[in-house]
Amino acid sequence: SIVSIGLTGAFIKLSDAKQQPFAASLRPDGRPRLPPGQHAVEKILDMGGTAGTATAADWNMRIHGEVEKAMVLSYEELLNLDQVHIVCDVHCVTGWTLLDSRWTGVRLGTIMDRVKPAKSGGFIIFEAAEGYTSNVPISDARKENVILAHSFSGERLQRAHGAPVRVVIPDRYFYKSAKWLEAVKFASRDEPGYWESRGYSNSADPWKEERYPN
């Protein structure tokens, strides 16, 4: 194994011999499990960023904007919604991929069914601690593997991984998966997020290597 340092912190890279089977394997949709320019890692040690200060006891999330029924959810209320467990590969724009990562939480679609987005609300803005934001089209957010996660690898999220609650959007580079989530806003116009407004791709498709603008 090789320890590497990137923008998101330290991680342990799989050896070349272990990389090859994953590089050759395909997802059910026919795309490679390892997108172009990515390498698999064993374990993420520190994902970086400025952590929020909320705890499970005082965390709440505001859902607002272009919706019929705005609401605020506490941590306990989130746990009382339908829970899902997903196993997915996540891809960082800096080049690492964590295969078969395990997350538990609530599908964003479940939240959307409750607040009923207006027809004009074509975009979602994730608002997180310290002013961090990320943005996706509402069509991305409706996918079944997009969740608001409170647990990782069978345990409650650690602070470094976005506790108490973070977004997980497996089919986009991981800067779209905002940590330390505070609010979800539905908007009629797209609003480029923290990294998107600093030159990172707005669409962030790993299989098209949409990392930075040409």
CSV table of C-alpha atoms in Angstrom, one decimal:
chain,number,residue,atom,x,y,z
A,1,SER,CA,0.0,0.0,0.0
A,2,ILE,CA,1.1,3.6,-0.6
A,3,VAL,CA,0.0,6.5,1.5
A,4,SER,CA,-0.8,9.6,-0.6
A,5,ILE,CA,-1.7,13.1,0.4
A,6,GLY,CA,-4.3,15.1,-1.6
A,7,LEU,CA,-6.6,18.1,-1.2
A,8,THR,CA,-8.9,16.0,0.8
A,9,GLY,CA,-6.3,14.6,3.2
A,10,ALA,CA,-4.4,11.4,3.5
A,11,PHE,CA,-5.5,8.0,2.1
A,12,ILE,CA,-4.1,4.6,1.6
A,13,LYS,CA,-3.8,3.6,-2.1
A,14,LEU,CA,-4.3,0.0,-3.3
A,15,SER,CA,-1.3,-1.7,-4.9
A,16,ASP,CA,-1.3,-1.8,-8.7
A,17,ALA,CA,-2.0,-5.6,-8.6
A,18,LYS,CA,-5.2,-4.9,-6.6
A,19,GLN,CA,-6.2,-2.0,-8.9
A,20,GLN,CA,-6.3,-4.1,-12.1
A,21,PRO,CA,-9.4,-6.2,-11.3
A,22,PHE,CA,-11.5,-3.2,-10.4
A,23,ALA,CA,-10.2,-1.3,-13.4
A,24,ALA,CA,-11.5,-4.1,-15.6
A,25,SER,CA,-14.9,-4.6,-13.9
A,26,LEU,CA,-18.1,-2.9,-14.9
A,27,ARG,CA,-21.1,-1.4,-13.2
A,28,PRO,CA,-24.6,-2.7,-14.0
A,29,ASP,CA,-25.0,0.3,-16.3
A,30,GLY,CA,-22.0,-0.8,-18.3
A,31,ARG,CA,-19.6,1.9,-17.1
A,32,PRO,CA,-16.3,1.0,-15.5
A,33,ARG,CA,-16.2,0.9,-11.7
A,34,LEU,CA,-13.0,3.0,-11.8
A,35,PRO,CA,-13.7,6.0,-13.9
A,36,PRO,CA,-10.9,7.4,-16.0
A,37,GLY,CA,-8.0,8.9,-14.0
A,38,GLN,CA,-9.2,7.3,-10.7
A,39,HIS,CA,-7.3,4.9,-8.4
A,40,ALA,CA,-8.9,2.8,-5.6
A,41,VAL,CA,-8.0,3.4,-2.0
A,42,GLU,CA,-8.3,1.2,1.1
A,43,LYS,CA,-9.3,3.8,3.7
A,44,ILE,CA,-9.9,7.5,3.9
A,45,LEU,CA,-8.1,8.9,6.9
A,46,ASP,CA,-9.1,12.5,6.7
A,47,MET,CA,-11.5,14.0,4.2
A,48,GLY,CA,-10.6,17.7,5.0
A,49,GLY,CA,-12.8,20.8,5.2
A,50,THR,CA,-13.8,23.0,8.0
A,51,ALA,CA,-16.1,21.0,10.3
A,52,GLY,CA,-19.4,22.2,11.6
A,53,THR,CA,-20.1,22.3,15.4
A,54,ALA,CA,-23.6,20.8,15.5
A,55,THR,CA,-24.1,17.5,17.4
A,56,ALA,CA,-26.9,15.0,17.0
A,57,ALA,CA,-28.6,16.6,20.1
A,58,ASP,CA,-28.9,20.1,18.6
A,59,TRP,CA,-28.7,19.5,14.8
A,60,ASN,CA,-31.6,20.4,12.6
A,61,MET,CA,-32.0,20.8,8.8
A,62,ARG,CA,-34.1,23.4,7.1
A,63,ILE,CA,-35.8,22.4,3.8
A,64,HIS,CA,-36.9,25.6,2.0
A,65,GLY,CA,-37.2,27.5,-1.2
A,66,GLU,CA,-39.4,26.4,-4.1
A,67,VAL,CA,-41.5,23.9,-2.2
A,68,GLU,CA,-45.1,23.6,-1.2
A,69,LYS,CA,-44.4,22.7,2.4
A,70,ALA,CA,-41.1,24.0,3.9
A,71,MET,CA,-40.0,22.2,7.0
A,72,VAL,CA,-37.3,21.7,9.6
A,73,LEU,CA,-36.1,18.2,10.6
A,74,SER,CA,-34.3,17.3,13.8
A,75,TYR,CA,-31.8,14.5,14.0
A,76,GLU,CA,-34.4,12.3,15.8
A,77,GLU,CA,-37.0,13.1,13.2
A,78,LEU,CA,-34.6,12.1,10.4
A,79,LEU,CA,-34.0,8.8,12.1
A,80,ASN,CA,-37.7,8.2,12.3
A,81,LEU,CA,-38.1,8.4,8.5
A,82,ASP,CA,-37.6,5.3,6.2
A,83,GLN,CA,-34.0,4.3,6.5
A,84,VAL,CA,-31.9,2.8,3.6
A,85,HIS,CA,-28.5,1.1,3.5
A,86,ILE,CA,-26.5,1.6,0.3
A,87,VAL,CA,-23.2,0.2,-0.9
A,88,CYS,CA,-21.6,2.4,-3.5
A,89,ASP,CA,-18.4,3.6,-5.0
A,90,VAL,CA,-17.5,7.3,-4.4
A,91,HIS,CA,-15.1,9.3,-6.5
A,92,CYS,CA,-13.0,12.3,-5.4
A,93,VAL,CA,-12.0,14.9,-8.0
A,94,THR,CA,-8.4,14.6,-6.8
A,95,GLY,CA,-8.3,11.1,-8.2
A,96,TRP,CA,-9.2,8.6,-5.5
A,97,THR,CA,-12.1,6.2,-5.5
A,98,LEU,CA,-13.4,4.4,-2.4
A,99,LEU,CA,-15.1,1.2,-3.6
A,100,ASP,CA,-18.0,-0.5,-1.8
A,101,SER,CA,-18.4,2.2,0.8
A,102,ARG,CA,-21.4,1.6,3.1
A,103,TRP,CA,-23.8,4.4,4.1
A,104,THR,CA,-27.0,4.6,6.0
A,105,GLY,CA,-29.6,7.4,5.9
A,106,VAL,CA,-32.7,8.7,4.2
A,107,ARG,CA,-33.2,9.0,0.5
A,108,LEU,CA,-33.4,12.6,-0.6
A,109,GLY,CA,-36.5,11.5,-2.6
A,110,THR,CA,-38.2,10.7,0.7
A,111,ILE,CA,-37.7,14.3,1.8
A,112,MET,CA,-38.9,15.6,-1.6
A,113,ASP,CA,-42.1,13.6,-1.3
A,114,ARG,CA,-42.8,15.4,2.0
A,115,VAL,CA,-42.0,19.0,0.9
A,116,LYS,CA,-43.4,18.6,-2.6
A,117,PRO,CA,-41.0,20.7,-4.8
A,118,ALA,CA,-42.7,23.3,-7.0
A,119,LYS,CA,-42.5,22.8,-10.8
A,120,SER,CA,-40.3,25.8,-10.9
A,121,GLY,CA,-37.8,24.2,-8.5
A,122,GLY,CA,-35.4,22.6,-10.9
A,123,PHE,CA,-32.3,22.7,-8.8
A,124,ILE,CA,-31.2,21.8,-5.3
A,125,ILE,CA,-28.6,23.7,-3.3
A,126,PHE,CA,-27.1,22.0,-0.3
A,127,GLU,CA,-26.2,24.5,2.4
A,128,ALA,CA,-23.5,23.3,4.9
A,129,ALA,CA,-21.4,24.6,7.8
A,130,GLU,CA,-19.1,27.6,7.3
A,131,GLY,CA,-20.9,28.7,4.1
A,132,TYR,CA,-20.1,25.6,2.0
A,133,THR,CA,-22.6,24.9,-0.7
A,134,SER,CA,-23.0,22.4,-3.6
A,135,ASN,CA,-25.6,22.2,-6.3
A,136,VAL,CA,-27.3,19.5,-8.4
A,137,PRO,CA,-30.2,19.4,-10.8
A,138,ILE,CA,-33.3,17.9,-9.1
A,139,SER,CA,-33.2,15.0,-11.6
A,140,ASP,CA,-29.9,13.9,-10.0
A,141,ALA,CA,-31.3,14.2,-6.5
A,142,ARG,CA,-34.2,11.9,-7.3
A,143,LYS,CA,-31.9,8.9,-7.9
A,144,GLU,CA,-32.4,6.1,-5.4
A,145,ASN,CA,-28.7,6.1,-4.4
A,146,VAL,CA,-28.7,9.8,-3.3
A,147,ILE,CA,-29.1,9.9,0.4
A,148,LEU,CA,-28.7,12.1,3.5
A,149,ALA,CA,-26.4,9.9,5.5
A,150,HIS,CA,-25.9,9.7,9.2
A,151,SER,CA,-23.8,6.5,9.3
A,152,PHE,CA,-20.7,5.2,7.5
A,153,SER,CA,-19.4,1.6,7.6
A,154,GLY,CA,-22.0,0.6,10.2
A,155,GLU,CA,-21.2,3.4,12.7
A,156,ARG,CA,-22.5,6.9,13.2
A,157,LEU,CA,-20.6,9.5,11.1
A,158,GLN,CA,-17.4,10.8,12.5
A,159,ARG,CA,-16.9,14.6,12.5
A,160,ALA,CA,-14.2,14.4,9.8
A,161,HIS,CA,-16.7,12.6,7.5
A,162,GLY,CA,-19.5,15.2,7.9
A,163,ALA,CA,-21.3,14.4,11.2
A,164,PRO,CA,-24.1,14.6,12.1
A,165,VAL,CA,-25.5,14.4,8.5
A,166,ARG,CA,-24.0,14.7,5.1
A,167,VAL,CA,-25.1,14.2,1.5
A,168,VAL,CA,-24.0,11.2,-0.6
A,169,ILE,CA,-24.3,11.5,-4.4
A,170,PRO,CA,-22.2,8.6,-5.7
A,171,ASP,CA,-22.5,9.3,-9.4
A,172,ARG,CA,-20.9,12.8,-9.1
A,173,TYR,CA,-17.4,13.8,-7.9
A,174,PHE,CA,-17.5,13.9,-4.1
A,175,TYR,CA,-17.4,17.6,-3.7
A,176,LYS,CA,-21.1,17.6,-4.6
A,177,SER,CA,-21.7,15.4,-1.4
A,178,ALA,CA,-21.7,18.3,1.1
A,179,LYS,CA,-20.6,17.4,4.6
A,180,TRP,CA,-22.0,19.0,7.9
A,181,LEU,CA,-25.3,19.6,6.2
A,182,GLU,CA,-27.5,22.4,7.6
A,183,ALA,CA,-30.2,23.1,4.9
A,184,VAL,CA,-31.5,21.9,1.5
A,185,LYS,CA,-32.8,24.7,-0.8
A,186,PHE,CA,-35.0,24.1,-3.9
A,187,ALA,CA,-34.3,26.8,-6.4
A,188,SER,CA,-35.7,27.8,-9.8
A,189,ARG,CA,-32.2,28.8,-11.0
A,190,ASP,CA,-28.9,27.0,-10.6
A,191,GLU,CA,-26.5,28.4,-8.0
A,192,PRO,CA,-22.9,27.2,-8.4
A,193,GLY,CA,-21.6,26.0,-5.1
A,194,TYR,CA,-18.3,26.7,-3.3
A,195,TRP,CA,-16.0,24.7,-5.6
A,196,GLU,CA,-18.1,25.2,-8.7
A,197,SER,CA,-17.8,29.0,-8.3
A,198,ARG,CA,-14.0,28.5,-8.0
A,199,GLY,CA,-13.5,26.7,-11.3
A,200,TYR,CA,-14.6,23.1,-10.6
A,201,SER,CA,-17.0,21.5,-13.1
A,202,ASN,CA,-20.7,22.2,-12.4
A,203,SER,CA,-21.8,18.8,-13.7
A,204,ALA,CA,-18.9,16.8,-12.1
A,205,ASP,CA,-19.4,13.5,-14.0
A,206,PRO,CA,-16.5,11.2,-13.2
A,207,TRP,CA,-16.9,9.0,-16.3
A,208,LYS,CA,-16.5,12.1,-18.5
A,209,GLU,CA,-13.7,13.4,-16.3
A,210,GLU,CA,-15.6,16.7,-15.7
A,211,ARG,CA,-13.2,17.9,-13.1
A,212,TYR,CA,-12.4,21.5,-14.2
A,213,PRO,CA,-13.5,23.6,-17.2
A,214,ASN,CA,-11.4,23.3,-20.4
